Amino acid sequence: MWEEMGEKGGGTMKWLVYLFLLGFIAGGCGKVSREKMKSEQPQYEKWRHRMVEEQIHRRGVDDERVLQAMEKVPRHLFVPEHLRDQAYADEPLPIGYGQTISQPYIVAYMTEQLALKGDERVLEIGTGSGYQAAILAELCDSVFTIEIVPELSKRAQEVIRELGYTNVQFRVGDGYQGWPEKAPFDAIIVTAAPRSIPQPLIDQLKVGGRMIIPVGDFYQDLYLITRTKQGIRKERKLPVRFVPMKGKAEEM
Ligand code: SAH
């Protein structure tokens, strides 16, 4: 009788202890992650604000809309998880498959060169992480972006959708040929370097349109190409280092 009671009482006690421990662990975990989320957001926002001020504005990018887009898009969501804390540093970062997300200043500089007002259709060659595409999505009517590595395109699509952008269309393939079905474009941005400017891209640029593109082998320069009624105007802007353009560009 006593033993039975004891058994029962002990069993109940054991359950109470389990429940208490479970509650403690779950409560503890919940608190940690909630606190982590709370502390993460303002921290990234603060770093992003500093990035815009110190790396971008101070170096001469002053298109207000570009600065606002750079201030808004959460760059840390476009880099691999273990590199998130470096997302706002003044450098490019690896994104897998031997590719990189460009340095924030270069993204801002190239975007400013396109002089977007809001109603443009923009072609991007080299989706990569999707970060540049998100910045463009903030600043124009529609973005068409081509990536040669299917896995990168898939990941970029996920992040962009997750963030709620509906004005970005993706294509997997060699961007050397552009996207003839969607041409002509008001602006073209190329984020992998060919040795010479692909003719199909020039052909797909509207008259009055602008293209920003790194050109060269080991040493590259950023060129701003403007298509005019008379032909094309080429301005050399900055020495840069981009990953080489793959596919047909390698045969040229
Ligand atoms: N704009 C990207 C930077 C990507 S780096 C970003 O914001 O993250 C350049 C990208 O160009 C790489 O992902 C690379 O795979 C891609 N690429 C290289 N050659 C290409 C080609 N011929 N067509 C399309 N994409 C290409």
PDB file of C-alpha atoms and ligand atoms in Angstrom:
ATOM      1  CA  MET A   1       0.000   0.000   0.000  1.00  0.00           C
ATOM      2  CA  TRP A   2       2.654   2.428   1.023  1.00  0.00           C
ATOM      3  CA  GLU A   3       4.893   1.231  -1.698  1.00  0.00           C
ATOM      4  CA  GLU A   4       2.131   1.671  -4.228  1.00  0.00           C
ATOM      5  CA  MET A   5       1.474   5.206  -3.010  1.00  0.00           C
ATOM      6  CA  GLY A   6       5.162   5.853  -3.015  1.00  0.00           C
ATOM      7  CA  GLU A   7       5.461   4.646  -6.533  1.00  0.00           C
ATOM      8  CA  LYS A   8       2.577   6.804  -7.632  1.00  0.00           C
ATOM      9  CA  GLY A   9       3.810   9.843  -5.745  1.00  0.00           C
ATOM     10  CA  GLY A  10       7.332   9.353  -7.063  1.00  0.00           C
ATOM     11  CA  GLY A  11       6.002   9.020 -10.615  1.00  0.00           C
ATOM     12  CA  THR A  12       4.075  12.240 -10.354  1.00  0.00           C
ATOM     13  CA  MET A  13       7.072  13.989  -8.895  1.00  0.00           C
ATOM     14  CA  LYS A  14       9.240  12.717 -11.725  1.00  0.00           C
ATOM     15  CA  TRP A  15       6.803  14.103 -14.275  1.00  0.00           C
ATOM     16  CA  LEU A  16       6.634  17.400 -12.478  1.00  0.00           C
ATOM     17  CA  VAL A  17      10.421  17.604 -12.533  1.00  0.00           C
ATOM     18  CA  TYR A  18      10.473  16.722 -16.273  1.00  0.00           C
ATOM     19  CA  LEU A  19       7.814  19.299 -17.000  1.00  0.00           C
ATOM     20  CA  PHE A  20       9.674  21.906 -15.000  1.00  0.00           C
ATOM     21  CA  LEU A  21      12.914  21.132 -16.831  1.00  0.00           C
ATOM     22  CA  LEU A  22      11.204  21.145 -20.206  1.00  0.00           C
ATOM     23  CA  GLY A  23       9.575  24.483 -19.427  1.00  0.00           C
ATOM     24  CA  PHE A  24      12.887  25.845 -18.297  1.00  0.00           C
ATOM     25  CA  ILE A  25      14.718  24.700 -21.429  1.00  0.00           C
ATOM     26  CA  ALA A  26      11.991  25.813 -23.843  1.00  0.00           C
ATOM     27  CA  GLY A  27      11.517  29.131 -22.058  1.00  0.00           C
ATOM     28  CA  GLY A  28      15.249  29.663 -21.994  1.00  0.00           C
ATOM     29  CA  CYS A  29      15.664  28.882 -25.687  1.00  0.00           C
ATOM     30  CA  GLY A  30      12.757  31.065 -26.696  1.00  0.00           C
ATOM     31  CA  LYS A  31      14.172  33.929 -24.772  1.00  0.00           C
ATOM     32  CA  VAL A  32      17.638  33.545 -26.251  1.00  0.00           C
ATOM     33  CA  SER A  33      16.432  33.477 -29.840  1.00  0.00           C
ATOM     34  CA  ARG A  34      13.998  36.332 -29.326  1.00  0.00           C
ATOM     35  CA  GLU A  35      16.708  38.408 -27.723  1.00  0.00           C
ATOM     36  CA  LYS A  36      19.130  37.433 -30.452  1.00  0.00           C
ATOM     37  CA  MET A  37      16.663  38.539 -33.120  1.00  0.00           C
ATOM     38  CA  LYS A  38      16.031  41.804 -31.329  1.00  0.00           C
ATOM     39  CA  SER A  39      19.706  42.518 -30.889  1.00  0.00           C
ATOM     40  CA  GLU A  40      20.562  41.400 -34.438  1.00  0.00           C
ATOM     41  CA  GLN A  41      18.223  43.687 -36.304  1.00  0.00           C
ATOM     42  CA  PRO A  42      19.291  47.063 -34.899  1.00  0.00           C
ATOM     43  CA  GLN A  43      22.917  45.957 -35.109  1.00  0.00           C
ATOM     44  CA  TYR A  44      22.674  45.190 -38.837  1.00  0.00           C
ATOM     45  CA  GLU A  45      20.726  48.382 -39.418  1.00  0.00           C
ATOM     46  CA  LYS A  46      23.410  50.349 -37.630  1.00  0.00           C
ATOM     47  CA  TRP A  47      26.187  48.699 -39.639  1.00  0.00           C
ATOM     48  CA  ARG A  48      24.275  49.292 -42.859  1.00  0.00           C
ATOM     49  CA  HIS A  49      23.818  52.953 -42.038  1.00  0.00           C
ATOM     50  CA  ARG A  50      27.534  53.283 -41.308  1.00  0.00           C
ATOM     51  CA  MET A  51      28.345  51.459 -44.572  1.00  0.00           C
ATOM     52  CA  VAL A  52      26.267  53.971 -46.550  1.00  0.00           C
ATOM     53  CA  GLU A  53      27.817  56.967 -44.822  1.00  0.00           C
ATOM     54  CA  GLU A  54      31.448  55.942 -44.652  1.00  0.00           C
ATOM     55  CA  GLN A  55      31.986  53.705 -47.664  1.00  0.00           C
ATOM     56  CA  ILE A  56      29.510  55.127 -50.154  1.00  0.00           C
ATOM     57  CA  HIS A  57      28.359  58.695 -49.502  1.00  0.00           C
ATOM     58  CA  ARG A  58      31.740  59.913 -48.308  1.00  0.00           C
ATOM     59  CA  ARG A  59      33.381  58.518 -51.464  1.00  0.00           C
ATOM     60  CA  GLY A  60      31.144  60.558 -53.688  1.00  0.00           C
ATOM     61  CA  VAL A  61      27.975  58.606 -54.472  1.00  0.00           C
ATOM     62  CA  ASP A  62      25.229  61.137 -53.854  1.00  0.00           C
ATOM     63  CA  ASP A  63      22.175  59.998 -55.825  1.00  0.00           C
ATOM     64  CA  GLU A  64      19.635  60.104 -53.000  1.00  0.00           C
ATOM     65  CA  ARG A  65      17.595  57.184 -54.383  1.00  0.00           C
ATOM     66  CA  VAL A  66      20.688  54.957 -54.628  1.00  0.00           C
ATOM     67  CA  LEU A  67      21.691  55.841 -51.058  1.00  0.00           C
ATOM     68  CA  GLN A  68      18.173  55.033 -49.871  1.00  0.00           C
ATOM     69  CA  ALA A  69      18.172  51.660 -51.622  1.00  0.00           C
ATOM     70  CA  MET A  70      21.549  50.772 -50.110  1.00  0.00           C
ATOM     71  CA  GLU A  71      20.170  51.809 -46.722  1.00  0.00           C
ATOM     72  CA  LYS A  72      17.108  49.606 -47.153  1.00  0.00           C
ATOM     73  CA  VAL A  73      18.213  46.283 -48.691  1.00  0.00           C
ATOM     74  CA  PRO A  74      19.409  43.802 -46.019  1.00  0.00           C
ATOM     75  CA  ARG A  75      22.749  42.820 -47.564  1.00  0.00           C
ATOM     76  CA  HIS A  76      23.428  40.270 -44.787  1.00  0.00           C
ATOM     77  CA  LEU A  77      20.632  38.054 -46.143  1.00  0.00           C
ATOM     78  CA  PHE A  78      22.481  37.700 -49.470  1.00  0.00           C
ATOM     79  CA  VAL A  79      25.729  36.298 -48.053  1.00  0.00           C
ATOM     80  CA  PRO A  80      26.328  32.796 -46.645  1.00  0.00           C
ATOM     81  CA  GLU A  81      25.120  32.527 -43.047  1.00  0.00           C
ATOM     82  CA  HIS A  82      28.585  32.236 -41.490  1.00  0.00           C
ATOM     83  CA  LEU A  83      29.638  35.535 -43.163  1.00  0.00           C
ATOM     84  CA  ARG A  84      26.631  37.629 -42.125  1.00  0.00           C
ATOM     85  CA  ASP A  85      28.572  39.669 -39.626  1.00  0.00           C
ATOM     86  CA  GLN A  86      30.961  40.699 -42.422  1.00  0.00           C
ATOM     87  CA  ALA A  87      28.207  41.674 -44.849  1.00  0.00           C
ATOM     88  CA  TYR A  88      28.605  45.418 -44.213  1.00  0.00           C
ATOM     89  CA  ALA A  89      32.401  45.467 -44.416  1.00  0.00           C
ATOM     90  CA  ASP A  90      34.206  47.381 -47.166  1.00  0.00           C
ATOM     91  CA  GLU A  91      34.966  44.292 -49.284  1.00  0.00           C
ATOM     92  CA  PRO A  92      33.565  41.686 -51.661  1.00  0.00           C
ATOM     93  CA  LEU A  93      32.649  38.310 -50.063  1.00  0.00           C
ATOM     94  CA  PRO A  94      32.585  34.743 -51.372  1.00  0.00           C
ATOM     95  CA  ILE A  95      29.098  33.382 -52.162  1.00  0.00           C
ATOM     96  CA  GLY A  96      30.122  29.858 -53.254  1.00  0.00           C
ATOM     97  CA  TYR A  97      30.935  28.308 -56.667  1.00  0.00           C
ATOM     98  CA  GLY A  98      34.050  30.507 -56.850  1.00  0.00           C
ATOM     99  CA  GLN A  99      31.910  33.663 -57.158  1.00  0.00           C
ATOM    100  CA  THR A 100      31.638  36.828 -55.076  1.00  0.00           C
ATOM    101  CA  ILE A 101      29.149  39.500 -54.046  1.00  0.00           C
ATOM    102  CA  SER A 102      30.681  42.863 -54.994  1.00  0.00           C
ATOM    103  CA  GLN A 103      31.974  45.395 -52.478  1.00  0.00           C
ATOM    104  CA  PRO A 104      29.121  47.713 -51.359  1.00  0.00           C
ATOM    105  CA  TYR A 105      30.783  50.819 -52.843  1.00  0.00           C
ATOM    106  CA  ILE A 106      31.100  49.182 -56.271  1.00  0.00           C
ATOM    107  CA  VAL A 107      27.417  48.160 -56.214  1.00  0.00           C
ATOM    108  CA  ALA A 108      26.409  51.729 -55.335  1.00  0.00           C
ATOM    109  CA  TYR A 109      28.810  53.303 -57.848  1.00  0.00           C
ATOM    110  CA  MET A 110      27.685  51.102 -60.753  1.00  0.00           C
ATOM    111  CA  THR A 111      24.029  51.624 -59.889  1.00  0.00           C
ATOM    112  CA  GLU A 112      24.457  55.409 -59.776  1.00  0.00           C
ATOM    113  CA  GLN A 113      26.068  55.351 -63.229  1.00  0.00           C
ATOM    114  CA  LEU A 114      22.825  53.943 -64.661  1.00  0.00           C
ATOM    115  CA  ALA A 115      21.007  57.173 -63.601  1.00  0.00           C
ATOM    116  CA  LEU A 116      17.725  55.361 -62.928  1.00  0.00           C
ATOM    117  CA  LYS A 117      14.585  57.426 -62.415  1.00  0.00           C
ATOM    118  CA  GLY A 118      12.055  54.678 -61.702  1.00  0.00           C
ATOM    119  CA  ASP A 119      10.392  53.626 -64.950  1.00  0.00           C
ATOM    120  CA  GLU A 120      13.245  51.697 -66.589  1.00  0.00           C
ATOM    121  CA  ARG A 121      13.627  48.073 -67.667  1.00  0.00           C
ATOM    122  CA  VAL A 122      17.071  46.929 -66.598  1.00  0.00           C
ATOM    123  CA  LEU A 123      19.104  43.882 -67.640  1.00  0.00           C
ATOM    124  CA  GLU A 124      21.693  42.439 -65.271  1.00  0.00           C
ATOM    125  CA  ILE A 125      24.314  39.885 -66.306  1.00  0.00           C
ATOM    126  CA  GLY A 126      25.561  37.841 -63.329  1.00  0.00           C
ATOM    127  CA  THR A 127      22.772  37.461 -60.724  1.00  0.00           C
ATOM    128  CA  GLY A 128      25.186  35.941 -58.198  1.00  0.00           C
ATOM    129  CA  SER A 129      23.738  36.472 -54.727  1.00  0.00           C
ATOM    130  CA  GLY A 130      20.852  38.587 -56.049  1.00  0.00           C
ATOM    131  CA  TYR A 131      21.939  41.611 -53.999  1.00  0.00           C
ATOM    132  CA  GLN A 132      22.527  43.932 -56.955  1.00  0.00           C
ATOM    133  CA  ALA A 133      19.200  42.774 -58.429  1.00  0.00           C
ATOM    134  CA  ALA A 134      17.409  43.748 -55.200  1.00  0.00           C
ATOM    135  CA  ILE A 135      19.030  47.202 -55.259  1.00  0.00           C
ATOM    136  CA  LEU A 136      17.897  47.635 -58.876  1.00  0.00           C
ATOM    137  CA  ALA A 137      14.400  46.388 -57.995  1.00  0.00           C
ATOM    138  CA  GLU A 138      14.119  49.321 -55.579  1.00  0.00           C
ATOM    139  CA  LEU A 139      15.041  51.825 -58.279  1.00  0.00           C
ATOM    140  CA  CYS A 140      13.416  50.839 -61.576  1.00  0.00           C
ATOM    141  CA  ASP A 141      10.293  49.288 -63.044  1.00  0.00           C
ATOM    142  CA  SER A 142      11.562  45.808 -63.858  1.00  0.00           C
ATOM    143  CA  VAL A 143      14.765  43.829 -63.554  1.00  0.00           C
ATOM    144  CA  PHE A 144      15.803  40.964 -65.851  1.00  0.00           C
ATOM    145  CA  THR A 145      18.745  39.058 -64.455  1.00  0.00           C
ATOM    146  CA  ILE A 146      20.765  36.209 -65.970  1.00  0.00           C
ATOM    147  CA  GLU A 147      23.059  33.811 -64.099  1.00  0.00           C
ATOM    148  CA  ILE A 148      25.132  30.987 -65.555  1.00  0.00           C
ATOM    149  CA  VAL A 149      25.367  28.895 -62.323  1.00  0.00           C
ATOM    150  CA  PRO A 150      21.894  27.390 -61.728  1.00  0.00           C
ATOM    151  CA  GLU A 151      22.415  26.886 -57.973  1.00  0.00           C
ATOM    152  CA  LEU A 152      23.269  30.573 -57.458  1.00  0.00           C
ATOM    153  CA  SER A 153      20.224  31.677 -59.426  1.00  0.00           C
ATOM    154  CA  LYS A 154      18.002  29.390 -57.354  1.00  0.00           C
ATOM    155  CA  ARG A 155      19.311  30.768 -54.073  1.00  0.00           C
ATOM    156  CA  ALA A 156      19.013  34.369 -55.277  1.00  0.00           C
ATOM    157  CA  GLN A 157      15.417  33.727 -56.366  1.00  0.00           C
ATOM    158  CA  GLU A 158      14.574  32.420 -52.896  1.00  0.00           C
ATOM    159  CA  VAL A 159      16.003  35.459 -51.091  1.00  0.00           C
ATOM    160  CA  ILE A 160      14.415  37.959 -53.495  1.00  0.00           C
ATOM    161  CA  ARG A 161      10.992  36.273 -53.227  1.00  0.00           C
ATOM    162  CA  GLU A 162      11.322  36.070 -49.452  1.00  0.00           C
ATOM    163  CA  LEU A 163      11.889  39.836 -49.363  1.00  0.00           C
ATOM    164  CA  GLY A 164       8.741  40.361 -51.401  1.00  0.00           C
ATOM    165  CA  TYR A 165      10.123  41.780 -54.674  1.00  0.00           C
ATOM    166  CA  THR A 166       7.797  41.012 -57.571  1.00  0.00           C
ATOM    167  CA  ASN A 167       9.570  42.979 -60.316  1.00  0.00           C
ATOM    168  CA  VAL A 168      12.581  40.705 -60.853  1.00  0.00           C
ATOM    169  CA  GLN A 169      12.670  38.018 -63.553  1.00  0.00           C
ATOM    170  CA  PHE A 170      15.385  35.369 -63.535  1.00  0.00           C
ATOM    171  CA  ARG A 171      17.004  33.366 -66.269  1.00  0.00           C
ATOM    172  CA  VAL A 172      19.657  30.649 -66.081  1.00  0.00           C
ATOM    173  CA  GLY A 173      22.124  30.721 -68.966  1.00  0.00           C
ATOM    174  CA  ASP A 174      24.979  32.528 -70.672  1.00  0.00           C
ATOM    175  CA  GLY A 175      24.390  36.271 -70.398  1.00  0.00           C
ATOM    176  CA  TYR A 176      26.748  36.980 -73.313  1.00  0.00           C
ATOM    177  CA  GLN A 177      23.731  36.808 -75.634  1.00  0.00           C
ATOM    178  CA  GLY A 178      21.631  39.100 -73.440  1.00  0.00           C
ATOM    179  CA  TRP A 179      17.872  38.446 -73.294  1.00  0.00           C
ATOM    180  CA  PRO A 180      16.619  39.218 -76.822  1.00  0.00           C
ATOM    181  CA  GLU A 181      12.967  38.372 -76.039  1.00  0.00           C
ATOM    182  CA  LYS A 182      12.859  41.128 -73.419  1.00  0.00           C
ATOM    183  CA  ALA A 183      15.019  43.698 -75.261  1.00  0.00           C
ATOM    184  CA  PRO A 184      15.490  46.606 -75.666  1.00  0.00           C
ATOM    185  CA  PHE A 185      16.616  47.768 -72.222  1.00  0.00           C
ATOM    186  CA  ASP A 186      16.971  51.256 -70.781  1.00  0.00           C
ATOM    187  CA  ALA A 187      20.009  50.131 -68.825  1.00  0.00           C
ATOM    188  CA  ILE A 188      22.348  47.132 -68.633  1.00  0.00           C
ATOM    189  CA  ILE A 189      24.665  46.227 -65.771  1.00  0.00           C
ATOM    190  CA  VAL A 190      27.284  43.531 -66.165  1.00  0.00           C
ATOM    191  CA  THR A 191      28.888  42.070 -63.024  1.00  0.00           C
ATOM    192  CA  ALA A 192      31.319  39.545 -64.573  1.00  0.00           C
ATOM    193  CA  ALA A 193      34.152  40.732 -66.802  1.00  0.00           C
ATOM    194  CA  PRO A 194      34.460  39.815 -70.502  1.00  0.00           C
ATOM    195  CA  ARG A 195      37.645  40.682 -72.448  1.00  0.00           C
ATOM    196  CA  SER A 196      35.643  42.842 -74.820  1.00  0.00           C
ATOM    197  CA  ILE A 197      32.119  44.254 -74.794  1.00  0.00           C
ATOM    198  CA  PRO A 198      29.623  41.657 -76.065  1.00  0.00           C
ATOM    199  CA  GLN A 199      27.966  43.009 -79.230  1.00  0.00           C
ATOM    200  CA  PRO A 200      24.535  41.471 -78.375  1.00  0.00           C
ATOM    201  CA  LEU A 201      24.426  43.619 -75.232  1.00  0.00           C
ATOM    202  CA  ILE A 202      25.117  46.799 -77.186  1.00  0.00           C
ATOM    203  CA  ASP A 203      22.406  45.796 -79.657  1.00  0.00           C
ATOM    204  CA  GLN A 204      19.894  45.326 -76.838  1.00  0.00           C
ATOM    205  CA  LEU A 205      20.479  48.785 -75.375  1.00  0.00           C
ATOM    206  CA  LYS A 206      17.912  51.488 -76.244  1.00  0.00           C
ATOM    207  CA  VAL A 207      19.084  54.685 -77.892  1.00  0.00           C
ATOM    208  CA  GLY A 208      19.809  56.955 -74.929  1.00  0.00           C
ATOM    209  CA  GLY A 209      20.357  53.878 -72.753  1.00  0.00           C
ATOM    210  CA  ARG A 210      23.348  53.244 -70.505  1.00  0.00           C
ATOM    211  CA  MET A 211      25.454  50.176 -69.816  1.00  0.00           C
ATOM    212  CA  ILE A 212      28.022  49.785 -67.050  1.00  0.00           C
ATOM    213  CA  ILE A 213      30.475  46.928 -67.599  1.00  0.00           C
ATOM    214  CA  PRO A 214      33.906  45.765 -66.383  1.00  0.00           C
ATOM    215  CA  VAL A 215      36.186  44.892 -69.307  1.00  0.00           C
ATOM    216  CA  GLY A 216      39.569  43.165 -69.301  1.00  0.00           C
ATOM    217  CA  ASP A 217      41.502  40.140 -68.183  1.00  0.00           C
ATOM    218  CA  PHE A 218      43.454  40.353 -64.969  1.00  0.00           C
ATOM    219  CA  TYR A 219      43.389  44.145 -64.985  1.00  0.00           C
ATOM    220  CA  GLN A 220      39.949  45.450 -65.764  1.00  0.00           C
ATOM    221  CA  ASP A 221      38.338  48.831 -66.136  1.00  0.00           C
ATOM    222  CA  LEU A 222      34.757  49.791 -65.587  1.00  0.00           C
ATOM    223  CA  TYR A 223      33.272  51.376 -68.718  1.00  0.00           C
ATOM    224  CA  LEU A 224      30.127  53.443 -69.059  1.00  0.00           C
ATOM    225  CA  ILE A 225      28.649  52.905 -72.510  1.00  0.00           C
ATOM    226  CA  THR A 226      25.986  55.254 -73.789  1.00  0.00           C
ATOM    227  CA  ARG A 227      24.100  54.444 -76.940  1.00  0.00           C
ATOM    228  CA  THR A 228      23.358  57.539 -79.002  1.00  0.00           C
ATOM    229  CA  LYS A 229      21.737  58.009 -82.416  1.00  0.00           C
ATOM    230  CA  GLN A 230      25.223  58.321 -83.881  1.00  0.00           C
ATOM    231  CA  GLY A 231      26.633  55.177 -82.275  1.00  0.00           C
ATOM    232  CA  ILE A 232      28.144  54.404 -78.916  1.00  0.00           C
ATOM    233  CA  ARG A 233      30.111  56.534 -76.488  1.00  0.00           C
ATOM    234  CA  LYS A 234      32.614  54.784 -74.236  1.00  0.00           C
ATOM    235  CA  GLU A 235      33.931  56.318 -71.001  1.00  0.00           C
ATOM    236  CA  ARG A 236      36.527  54.614 -68.853  1.00  0.00           C
ATOM    237  CA  LYS A 237      35.619  55.061 -65.192  1.00  0.00           C
ATOM    238  CA  LEU A 238      37.492  52.965 -62.601  1.00  0.00           C
ATOM    239  CA  PRO A 239      40.024  50.138 -62.348  1.00  0.00           C
ATOM    240  CA  VAL A 240      38.195  47.100 -60.883  1.00  0.00           C
ATOM    241  CA  ARG A 241      38.480  43.346 -60.218  1.00  0.00           C
ATOM    242  CA  PHE A 242      35.516  41.186 -61.155  1.00  0.00           C
ATOM    243  CA  VAL A 243      35.232  37.437 -61.731  1.00  0.00           C
ATOM    244  CA  PRO A 244      35.705  36.630 -65.437  1.00  0.00           C
ATOM    245  CA  MET A 245      32.625  36.210 -67.615  1.00  0.00           C
ATOM    246  CA  LYS A 246      32.209  32.532 -68.468  1.00  0.00           C
ATOM    247  CA  GLY A 247      30.718  30.868 -71.525  1.00  0.00           C
ATOM    248  CA  LYS A 248      30.948  32.465 -74.960  1.00  0.00           C
ATOM    249  CA  ALA A 249      32.958  35.435 -73.633  1.00  0.00           C
ATOM    250  CA  GLU A 250      35.880  33.024 -73.036  1.00  0.00           C
ATOM    251  CA  GLU A 251      36.085  32.214 -76.753  1.00  0.00           C
ATOM    252  CA  MET A 252      36.300  35.838 -77.824  1.00  0.00           C
TER     253      MET A 252
HETATM  254  N1  SAH B   1      25.694  40.870 -59.131  1.00  0.00           N
HETATM  255  C1  SAH B   1      26.173  39.849 -58.233  1.00  0.00           C
HETATM  256  C2  SAH B   1      27.689  39.691 -58.319  1.00  0.00           C
HETATM  257  C3  SAH B   1      27.928  38.411 -58.905  1.00  0.00           C
HETATM  258  S1  SAH B   1      29.561  37.944 -59.304  1.00  0.00           S
HETATM  259  C4  SAH B   1      25.719  40.089 -56.817  1.00  0.00           C
HETATM  260  O1  SAH B   1      25.105  41.120 -56.545  1.00  0.00           O
HETATM  261  O2  SAH B   1      25.947  39.229 -55.983  1.00  0.00           O
HETATM  262  C5  SAH B   1      29.342  37.584 -61.005  1.00  0.00           C
HETATM  263  C6  SAH B   1      28.344  36.508 -61.336  1.00  0.00           C
HETATM  264  O3  SAH B   1      28.350  36.387 -62.756  1.00  0.00           O
HETATM  265  C7  SAH B   1      28.677  35.130 -60.791  1.00  0.00           C
HETATM  266  O4  SAH B   1      27.598  34.637 -60.068  1.00  0.00           O
HETATM  267  C8  SAH B   1      28.927  34.295 -62.046  1.00  0.00           C
HETATM  268  O5  SAH B   1      28.506  32.958 -61.921  1.00  0.00           O
HETATM  269  C9  SAH B   1      28.109  35.047 -63.081  1.00  0.00           C
HETATM  270  N2  SAH B   1      28.515  34.826 -64.473  1.00  0.00           N
HETATM  271  C10 SAH B   1      29.760  34.618 -64.983  1.00  0.00           C
HETATM  272  N3  SAH B   1      29.709  34.499 -66.314  1.00  0.00           N
HETATM  273  C11 SAH B   1      28.401  34.632 -66.670  1.00  0.00           C
HETATM  274  C12 SAH B   1      27.702  34.595 -67.914  1.00  0.00           C
HETATM  275  N4  SAH B   1      28.333  34.396 -69.071  1.00  0.00           N
HETATM  276  N5  SAH B   1      26.371  34.773 -67.893  1.00  0.00           N
HETATM  277  C13 SAH B   1      25.694  34.985 -66.731  1.00  0.00           C
HETATM  278  N6  SAH B   1      26.297  35.019 -65.534  1.00  0.00           N
HETATM  279  C14 SAH B   1      27.637  34.849 -65.489  1.00  0.00           C
END
